[in-house]
Coordinates of C-alpha atoms in Angstrom, one line a residue:
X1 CA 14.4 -28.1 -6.3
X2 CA 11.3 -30.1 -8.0
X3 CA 12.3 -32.8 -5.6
X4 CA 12.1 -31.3 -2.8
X5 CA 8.9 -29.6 -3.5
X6 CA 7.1 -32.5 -4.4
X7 CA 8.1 -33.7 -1.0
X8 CA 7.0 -30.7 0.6
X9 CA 3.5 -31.2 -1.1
X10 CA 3.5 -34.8 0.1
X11 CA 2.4 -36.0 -3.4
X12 CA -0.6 -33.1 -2.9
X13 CA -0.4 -31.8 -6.6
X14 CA -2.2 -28.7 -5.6
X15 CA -0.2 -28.1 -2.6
X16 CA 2.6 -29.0 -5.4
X17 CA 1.1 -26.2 -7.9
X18 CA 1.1 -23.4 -5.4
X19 CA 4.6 -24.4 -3.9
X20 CA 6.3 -24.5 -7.1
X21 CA 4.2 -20.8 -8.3
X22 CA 5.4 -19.3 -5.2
X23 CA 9.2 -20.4 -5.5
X24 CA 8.9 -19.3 -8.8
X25 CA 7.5 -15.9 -8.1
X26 CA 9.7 -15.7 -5.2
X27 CA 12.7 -16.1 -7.3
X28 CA 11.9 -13.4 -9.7
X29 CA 11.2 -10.9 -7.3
X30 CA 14.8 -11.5 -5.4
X31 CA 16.4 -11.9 -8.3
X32 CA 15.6 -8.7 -10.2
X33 CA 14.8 -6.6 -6.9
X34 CA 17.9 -7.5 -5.3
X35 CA 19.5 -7.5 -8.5
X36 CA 18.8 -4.1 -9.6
X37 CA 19.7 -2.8 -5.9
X38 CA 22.6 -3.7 -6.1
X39 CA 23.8 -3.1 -9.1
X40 CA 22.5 0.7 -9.1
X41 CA 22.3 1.5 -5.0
X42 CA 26.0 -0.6 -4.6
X43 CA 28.4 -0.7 -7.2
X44 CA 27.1 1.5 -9.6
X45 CA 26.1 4.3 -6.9
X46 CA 28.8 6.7 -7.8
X47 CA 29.0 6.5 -11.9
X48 CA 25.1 6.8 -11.7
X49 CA 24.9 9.8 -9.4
X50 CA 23.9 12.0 -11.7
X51 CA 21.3 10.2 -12.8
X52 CA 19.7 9.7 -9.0
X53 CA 16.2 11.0 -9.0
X54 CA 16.2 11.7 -5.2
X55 CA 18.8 13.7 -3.0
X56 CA 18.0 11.3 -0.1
X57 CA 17.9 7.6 0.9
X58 CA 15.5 5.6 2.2
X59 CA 15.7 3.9 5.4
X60 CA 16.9 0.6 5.6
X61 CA 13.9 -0.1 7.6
X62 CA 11.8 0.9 5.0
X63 CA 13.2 -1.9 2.8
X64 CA 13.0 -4.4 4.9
X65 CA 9.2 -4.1 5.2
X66 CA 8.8 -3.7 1.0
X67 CA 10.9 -7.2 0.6
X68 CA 8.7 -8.8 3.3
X69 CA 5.7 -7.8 2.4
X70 CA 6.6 -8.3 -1.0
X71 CA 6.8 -12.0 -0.3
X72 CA 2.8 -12.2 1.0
X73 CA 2.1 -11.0 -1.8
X74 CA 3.5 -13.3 -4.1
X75 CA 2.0 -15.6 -1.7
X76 CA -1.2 -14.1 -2.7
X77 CA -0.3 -14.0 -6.3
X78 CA 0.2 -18.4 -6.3
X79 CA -3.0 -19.1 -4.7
X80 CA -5.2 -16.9 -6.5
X81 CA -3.2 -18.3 -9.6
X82 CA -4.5 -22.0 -8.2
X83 CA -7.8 -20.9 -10.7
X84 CA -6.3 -21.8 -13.3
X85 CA -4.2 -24.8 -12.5
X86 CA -7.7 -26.3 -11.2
X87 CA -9.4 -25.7 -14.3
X88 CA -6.8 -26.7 -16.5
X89 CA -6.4 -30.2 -14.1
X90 CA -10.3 -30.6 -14.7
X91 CA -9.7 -30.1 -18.4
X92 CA -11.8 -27.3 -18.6
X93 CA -8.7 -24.8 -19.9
X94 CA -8.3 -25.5 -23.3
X95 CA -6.6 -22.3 -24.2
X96 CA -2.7 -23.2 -24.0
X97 CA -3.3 -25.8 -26.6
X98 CA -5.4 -24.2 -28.8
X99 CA -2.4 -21.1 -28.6
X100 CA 0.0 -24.0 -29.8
X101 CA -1.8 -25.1 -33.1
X102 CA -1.7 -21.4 -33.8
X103 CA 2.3 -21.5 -34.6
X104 CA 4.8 -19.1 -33.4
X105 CA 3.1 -15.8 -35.1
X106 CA 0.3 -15.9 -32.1
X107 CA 3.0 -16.6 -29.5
X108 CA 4.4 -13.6 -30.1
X109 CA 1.4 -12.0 -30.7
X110 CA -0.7 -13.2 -27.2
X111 CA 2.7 -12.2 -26.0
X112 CA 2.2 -8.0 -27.5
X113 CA -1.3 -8.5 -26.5
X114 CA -0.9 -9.7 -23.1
X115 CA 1.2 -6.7 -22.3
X116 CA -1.2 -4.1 -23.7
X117 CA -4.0 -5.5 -22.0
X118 CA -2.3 -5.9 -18.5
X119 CA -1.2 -1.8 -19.1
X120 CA -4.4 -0.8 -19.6
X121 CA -6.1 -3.2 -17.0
X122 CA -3.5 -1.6 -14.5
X123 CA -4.0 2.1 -15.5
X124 CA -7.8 1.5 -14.5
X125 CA -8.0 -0.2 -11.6
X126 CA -4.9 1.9 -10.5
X127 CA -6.8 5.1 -10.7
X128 CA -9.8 2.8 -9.3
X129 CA -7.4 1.8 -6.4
X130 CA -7.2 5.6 -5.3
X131 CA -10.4 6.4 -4.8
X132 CA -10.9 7.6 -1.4
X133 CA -13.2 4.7 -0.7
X134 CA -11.3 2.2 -1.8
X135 CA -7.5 3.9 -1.1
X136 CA -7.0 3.4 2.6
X137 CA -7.9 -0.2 1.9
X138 CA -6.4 -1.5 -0.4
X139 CA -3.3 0.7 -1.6
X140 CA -1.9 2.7 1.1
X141 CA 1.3 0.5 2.0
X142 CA 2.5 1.0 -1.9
X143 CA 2.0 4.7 -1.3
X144 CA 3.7 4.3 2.1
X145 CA 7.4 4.3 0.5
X146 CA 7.4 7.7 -0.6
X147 CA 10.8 7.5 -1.7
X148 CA 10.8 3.7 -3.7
X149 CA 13.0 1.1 -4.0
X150 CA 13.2 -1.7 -6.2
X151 CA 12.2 -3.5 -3.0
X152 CA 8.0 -1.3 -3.5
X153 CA 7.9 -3.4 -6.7
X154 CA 5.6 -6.0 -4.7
X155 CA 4.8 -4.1 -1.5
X156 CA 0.8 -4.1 -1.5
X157 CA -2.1 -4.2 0.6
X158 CA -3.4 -7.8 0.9
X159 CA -6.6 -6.3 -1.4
X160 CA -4.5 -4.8 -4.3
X161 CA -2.3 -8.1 -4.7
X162 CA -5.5 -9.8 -5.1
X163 CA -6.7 -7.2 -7.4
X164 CA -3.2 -7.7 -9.4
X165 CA -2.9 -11.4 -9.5
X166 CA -6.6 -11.6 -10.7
X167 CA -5.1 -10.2 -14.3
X168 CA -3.7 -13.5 -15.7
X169 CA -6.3 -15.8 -14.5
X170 CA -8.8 -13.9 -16.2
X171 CA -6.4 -13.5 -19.4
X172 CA -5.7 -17.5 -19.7
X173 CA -9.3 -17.9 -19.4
X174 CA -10.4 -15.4 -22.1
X175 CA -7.1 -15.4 -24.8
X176 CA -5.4 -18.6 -25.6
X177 CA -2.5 -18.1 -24.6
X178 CA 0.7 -20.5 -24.3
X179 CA 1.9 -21.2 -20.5
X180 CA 5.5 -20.1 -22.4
X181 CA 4.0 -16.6 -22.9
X182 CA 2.9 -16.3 -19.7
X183 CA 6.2 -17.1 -18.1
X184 CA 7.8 -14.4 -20.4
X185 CA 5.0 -12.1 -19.5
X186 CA 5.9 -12.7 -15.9
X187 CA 9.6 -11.6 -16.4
X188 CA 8.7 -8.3 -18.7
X189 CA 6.1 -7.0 -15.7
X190 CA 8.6 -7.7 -12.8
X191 CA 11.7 -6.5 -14.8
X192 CA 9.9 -3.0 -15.8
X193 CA 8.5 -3.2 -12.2
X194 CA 11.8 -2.7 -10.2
X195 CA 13.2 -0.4 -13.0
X196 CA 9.9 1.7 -12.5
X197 CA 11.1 2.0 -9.0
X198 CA 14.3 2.1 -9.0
X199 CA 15.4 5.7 -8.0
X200 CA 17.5 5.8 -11.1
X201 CA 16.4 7.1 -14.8
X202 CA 17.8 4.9 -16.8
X203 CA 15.9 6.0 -20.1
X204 CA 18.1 7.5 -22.7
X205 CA 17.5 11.2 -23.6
X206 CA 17.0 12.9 -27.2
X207 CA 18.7 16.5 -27.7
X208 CA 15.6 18.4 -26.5
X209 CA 15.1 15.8 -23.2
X210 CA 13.1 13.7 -23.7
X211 CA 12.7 10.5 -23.4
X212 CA 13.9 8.8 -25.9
X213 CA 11.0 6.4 -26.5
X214 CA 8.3 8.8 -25.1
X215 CA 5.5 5.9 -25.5
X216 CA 7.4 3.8 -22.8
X217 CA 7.0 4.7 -18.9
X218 CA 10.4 5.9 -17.1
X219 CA 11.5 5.9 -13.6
X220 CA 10.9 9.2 -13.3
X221 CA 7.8 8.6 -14.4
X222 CA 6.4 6.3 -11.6
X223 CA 8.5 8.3 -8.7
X224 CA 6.6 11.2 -9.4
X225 CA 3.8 8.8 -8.9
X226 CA 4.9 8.2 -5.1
X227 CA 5.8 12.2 -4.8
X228 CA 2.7 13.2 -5.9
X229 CA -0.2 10.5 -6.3
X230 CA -2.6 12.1 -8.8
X231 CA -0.7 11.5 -11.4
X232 CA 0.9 9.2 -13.6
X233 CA -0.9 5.7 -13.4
X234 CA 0.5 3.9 -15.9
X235 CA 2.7 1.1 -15.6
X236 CA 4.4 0.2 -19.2
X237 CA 3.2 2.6 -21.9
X238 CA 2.5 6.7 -21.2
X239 CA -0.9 6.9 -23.8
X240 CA -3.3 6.1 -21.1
X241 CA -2.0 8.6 -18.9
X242 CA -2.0 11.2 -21.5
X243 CA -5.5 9.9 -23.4
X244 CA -7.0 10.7 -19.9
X245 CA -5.0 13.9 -18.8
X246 CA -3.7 11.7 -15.8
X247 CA 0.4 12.7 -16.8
X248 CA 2.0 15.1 -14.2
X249 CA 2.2 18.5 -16.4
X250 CA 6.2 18.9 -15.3
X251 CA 7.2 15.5 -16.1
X252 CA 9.2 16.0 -19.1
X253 CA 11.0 18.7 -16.8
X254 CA 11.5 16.1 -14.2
X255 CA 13.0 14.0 -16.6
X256 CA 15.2 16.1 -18.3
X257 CA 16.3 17.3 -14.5
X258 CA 16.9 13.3 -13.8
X259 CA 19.4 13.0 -16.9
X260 CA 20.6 16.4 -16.5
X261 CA 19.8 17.7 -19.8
X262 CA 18.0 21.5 -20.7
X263 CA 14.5 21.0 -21.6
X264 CA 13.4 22.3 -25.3
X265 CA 10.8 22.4 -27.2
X266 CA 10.9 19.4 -29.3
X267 CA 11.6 20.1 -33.0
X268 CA 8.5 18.3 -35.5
X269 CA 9.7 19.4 -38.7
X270 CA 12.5 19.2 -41.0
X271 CA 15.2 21.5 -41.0
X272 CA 14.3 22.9 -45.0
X273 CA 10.0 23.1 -43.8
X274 CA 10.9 24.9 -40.8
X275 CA 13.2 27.1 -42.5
X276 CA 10.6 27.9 -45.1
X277 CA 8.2 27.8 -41.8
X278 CA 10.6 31.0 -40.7
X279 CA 10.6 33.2 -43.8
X280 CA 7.2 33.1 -43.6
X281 CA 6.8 33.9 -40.4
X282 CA 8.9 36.8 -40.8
X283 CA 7.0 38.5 -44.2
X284 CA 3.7 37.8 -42.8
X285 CA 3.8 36.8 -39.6
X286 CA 5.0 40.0 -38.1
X287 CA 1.3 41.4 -36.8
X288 CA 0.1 37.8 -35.2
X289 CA 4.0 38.3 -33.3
X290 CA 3.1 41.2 -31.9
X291 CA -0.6 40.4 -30.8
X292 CA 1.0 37.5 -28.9
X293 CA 3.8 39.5 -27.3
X294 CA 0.8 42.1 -26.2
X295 CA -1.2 39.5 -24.8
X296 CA 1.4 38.2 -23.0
X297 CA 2.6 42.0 -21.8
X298 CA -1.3 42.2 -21.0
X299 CA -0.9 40.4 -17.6
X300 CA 2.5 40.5 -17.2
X301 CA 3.7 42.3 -13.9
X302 CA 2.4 41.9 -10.3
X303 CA -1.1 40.2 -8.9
X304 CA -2.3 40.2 -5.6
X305 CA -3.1 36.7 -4.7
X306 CA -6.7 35.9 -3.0
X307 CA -6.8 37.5 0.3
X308 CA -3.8 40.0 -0.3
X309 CA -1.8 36.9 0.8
X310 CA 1.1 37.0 -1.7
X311 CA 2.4 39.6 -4.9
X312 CA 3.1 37.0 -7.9
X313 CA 5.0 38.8 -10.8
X314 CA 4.0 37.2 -14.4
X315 CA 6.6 37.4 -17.1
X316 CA 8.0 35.1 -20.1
X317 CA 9.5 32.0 -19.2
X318 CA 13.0 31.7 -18.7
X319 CA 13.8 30.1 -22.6
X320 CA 10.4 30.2 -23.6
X321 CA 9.4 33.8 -24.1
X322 CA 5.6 33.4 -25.9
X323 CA 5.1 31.1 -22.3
X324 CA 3.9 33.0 -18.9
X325 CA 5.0 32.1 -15.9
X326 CA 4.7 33.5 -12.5
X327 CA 7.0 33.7 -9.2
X328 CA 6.1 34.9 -5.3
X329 CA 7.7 38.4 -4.9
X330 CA 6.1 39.1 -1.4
X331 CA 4.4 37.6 1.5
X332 CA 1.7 39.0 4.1
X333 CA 3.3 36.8 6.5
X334 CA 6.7 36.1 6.3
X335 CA 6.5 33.3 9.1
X336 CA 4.0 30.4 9.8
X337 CA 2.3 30.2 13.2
X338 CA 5.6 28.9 14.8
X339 CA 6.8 31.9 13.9
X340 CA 9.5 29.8 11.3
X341 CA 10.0 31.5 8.2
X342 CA 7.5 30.0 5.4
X343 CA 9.7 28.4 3.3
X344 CA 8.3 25.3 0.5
X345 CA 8.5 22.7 3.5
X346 CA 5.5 20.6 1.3
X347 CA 7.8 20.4 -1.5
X348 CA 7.8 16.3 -2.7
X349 CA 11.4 17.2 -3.6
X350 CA 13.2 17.0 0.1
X351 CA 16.0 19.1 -1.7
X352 CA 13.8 22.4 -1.8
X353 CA 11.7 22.2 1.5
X354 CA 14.3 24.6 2.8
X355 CA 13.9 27.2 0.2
X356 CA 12.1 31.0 1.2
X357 CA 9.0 30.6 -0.7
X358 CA 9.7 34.2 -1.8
X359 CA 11.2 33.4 -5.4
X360 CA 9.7 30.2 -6.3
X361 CA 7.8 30.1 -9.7
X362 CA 4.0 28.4 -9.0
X363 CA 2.9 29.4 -12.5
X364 CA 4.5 27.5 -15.2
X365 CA 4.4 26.9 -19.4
X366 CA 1.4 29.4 -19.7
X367 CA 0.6 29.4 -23.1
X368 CA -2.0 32.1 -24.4
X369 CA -4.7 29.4 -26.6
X370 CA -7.5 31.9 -27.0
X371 CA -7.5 36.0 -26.5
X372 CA -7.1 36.1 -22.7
X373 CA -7.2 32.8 -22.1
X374 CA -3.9 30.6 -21.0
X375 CA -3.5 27.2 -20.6
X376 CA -1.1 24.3 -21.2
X377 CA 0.8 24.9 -17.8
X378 CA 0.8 23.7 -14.3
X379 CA -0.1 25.7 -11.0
X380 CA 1.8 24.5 -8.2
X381 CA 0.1 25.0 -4.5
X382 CA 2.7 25.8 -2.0
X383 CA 0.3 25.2 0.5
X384 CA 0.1 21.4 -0.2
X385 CA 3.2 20.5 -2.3
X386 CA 1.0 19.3 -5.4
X387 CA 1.0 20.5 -9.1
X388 CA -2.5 20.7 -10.8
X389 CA -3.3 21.7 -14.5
X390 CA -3.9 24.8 -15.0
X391 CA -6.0 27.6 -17.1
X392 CA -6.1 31.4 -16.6
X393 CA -8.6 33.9 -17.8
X394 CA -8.5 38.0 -17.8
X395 CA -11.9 38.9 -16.8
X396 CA -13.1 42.4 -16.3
X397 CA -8.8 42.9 -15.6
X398 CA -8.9 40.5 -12.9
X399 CA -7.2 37.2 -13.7
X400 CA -9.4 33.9 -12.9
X401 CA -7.2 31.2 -12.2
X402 CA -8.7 27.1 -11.8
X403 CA -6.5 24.5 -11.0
X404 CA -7.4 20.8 -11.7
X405 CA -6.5 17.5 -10.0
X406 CA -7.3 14.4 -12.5
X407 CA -9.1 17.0 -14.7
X408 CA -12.4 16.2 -12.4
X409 CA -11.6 18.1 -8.9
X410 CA -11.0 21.6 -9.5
X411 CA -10.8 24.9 -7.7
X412 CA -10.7 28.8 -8.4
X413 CA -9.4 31.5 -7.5
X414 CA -9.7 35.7 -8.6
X415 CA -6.1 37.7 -8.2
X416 CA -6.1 41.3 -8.8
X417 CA -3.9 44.1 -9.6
X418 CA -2.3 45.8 -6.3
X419 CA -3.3 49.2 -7.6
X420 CA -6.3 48.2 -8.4
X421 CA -7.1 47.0 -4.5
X422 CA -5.3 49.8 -3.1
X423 CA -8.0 52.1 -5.2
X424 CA -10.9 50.7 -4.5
X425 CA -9.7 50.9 -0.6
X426 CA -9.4 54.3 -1.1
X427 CA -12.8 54.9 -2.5
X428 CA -14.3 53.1 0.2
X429 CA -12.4 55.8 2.2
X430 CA -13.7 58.9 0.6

């Protein structure tokens, strides 16, 4: 193959650099995007079912356009990557021999630190990326497979791959760092790439769960990404996403849904401290129990939502009792202007755009911080299919709810008790 690419170049070694980057590139994607395709979405499609994140397939269509477009970029990637080559040819690199004489402790170590550095560069000019001024631009072909395949792993606008492929020329610039390292770097970000969008988790689970190394991204991780695209920006490691308040509030639930496993509180102490933890609880903990369960009981029951539009019923979560959560009872209008019935049709999940929305739960994990004051949970807006953080506060006995999108965009709303509408109707009356 190095023959024939140097006569491809024609003795050019530049045109020699950037052929030999590409085929390189080019190889790696095929390899491991084809590779993990087939192995999960072919022969291991049936033992793997019930680990499938998504009911539904992808059109092959779809595909075909990631793995093309895919290629352009990696195109992109081996002639922005001609920076370095050039300066390294003009002796102005010195970095990868420096990172030699440093003996095999730092090539391990650029190694750790490459990754870190390329996680937290992504995380930012990710959320950067999906600014509305920027977003059309640069990223919306990534966010145009919806459902992902290990195919998306590449698929960007021609701005984003430059954006990405700027990362290790800067790096090799600023860090020596072996050209060894950066070939093993290579294969960690395009291996964790396809897995990230695979459309199968993977990740093994603890008893509670969760995943079982909670620092690392998981599939389901990154598809809730593509389902719902204020959330979840990180690409190896979860800590920027949960330093930031970026992390999807049901994606431990997600998770435990992907591997089939009941979600639990996860246990932090031993089995002897949390024993003694108990007793204690039990000889003096008795009147704090009870101001909690009357808290709770202080807004459990049915709300009016803004505009009389809906009756939401609070009670304990299902497993979970000293947690509120809240489900639609009743609607105003029980079909949409087509006169269909108003089911969750905005749903990321295509399984559950077919269900009544009568009976689904928007308030979730409610946990009461503060007298008359929840937080901790997730609203989830029917009207547009997204889940925002959420806080709720008894005020005068209304409940003020305020649901947040990146913890920067947020929105309120008042909900009050039925009789308490119905009264002052018929005072108005009188």
């Amino acid at each position: 193959m190095h023959d024939l690419i140097h006569t491809l170049a024609a003795g050019n070694p530049i045109a020699e650099n950037w052929l030999g980057s590409t085929f390189h590139d080019v190889s790696r994607y095929v390899i491991f995007a084809v590779g993990v395709w087939l192995t999960l979405w072919v022969v291991l499609q049936r033992p793997l079912a019930g680990r499938k994140i998504r009911a539904d397939n992808p059109p092959a269509r779809q595909m075909i356009v990631e793995f093309l477009v895919s290629i352009r970029s990696v195109a992109i990637f081996s002639t922005i990557g001609l920076a370095t080559f050039l300066l390294d040819r003009a002796g102005w690199l010195p970095g990868p021999k420096l990172a030699a004489s440093w003996g095999p402790a730092w090539f391990w170590g650029s190694l750790v630190l490459m990754i870190i550095a390329h996680d937290a560069y992504f995380y930012w000019a990710h959320r950067l990326l999906h600014r509305p001024q920027l977003f059309r631009a640069f990223h919306r072909r990534h966010h145009r497979s919806m459902n992902p395949t290990p195919f998306t792993a590449y698929s960007f606008d021609l701005g984003e791959a430059a954006v990405m492929a700027s990362f290790v020329p800067a790096w090799m610039i600023l860090v020596p760092t072996q050209w060894e390292v950066t070939g093993l770097f290579m294969l960690h970000q395009i291996v964790r790439n396809t897995m990230g969008h695979a459309g199968y988790e993977l990740m093994p689970a603890t008893k509670d769960g969760r995943p079982l190394f909670d620092w690392l991204t998981t599939t389901t991780h990154h598809d809730l990404h593509h389902a719902q695209a204020g959330w979840n920006y990180g690409l190896y490691f979860t800590f920027w996403d949960r330093l930031m308040g970026t992390e999807h509030p049901e994606y431990h639930a997600r998770f435990a849904q992907a591997v089939r496993k009941p979600l639990r509180a996860p246990v932090r102490a031993p089995a002897k401290a949390a024993a003694a933890l108990l007793v204690g609880a039990l000889l003096l903990g008795g009147a704090a129990t009870d101001a909690r369960a009357e808290a709770t009981q202080s807004i459990a029951g049915d709300w009016a939502t803004r505009g009389f539009g809906s009756l939401v019923r609070f009670s304990a979560c299902q497993g979970a009792p000293d947690t509120l959560c809240g489900r639609i009872i009743w609607l105003w209008e029980i079909a949409d202007e087509r006169a269909r019935p108003r089911n969750d049709r905005r749903n990321p999940d295509p399984a559950l755009r077919n269900r009544s929305l009568v009976g689904v739960e928007i308030i979730r994990g409610m946990r009461e911080t503060s007298p008359g004051v929840w937080t901790g949970g997730s609203l989830y807006n029917p009207d547009d299919g997204r889940t925002y953080t959420g806080e709720i506060r008894l005020r005068n006995g209304a409940l003020v709810l305020k649901g947040c999108a990146l913890n920067i965009v947020c929105q309120t709303q008042t909900w009050r008790k039925p009789d308490d509408i119905l009264n002052a109707v018929r005072g108005l009356q009188q």
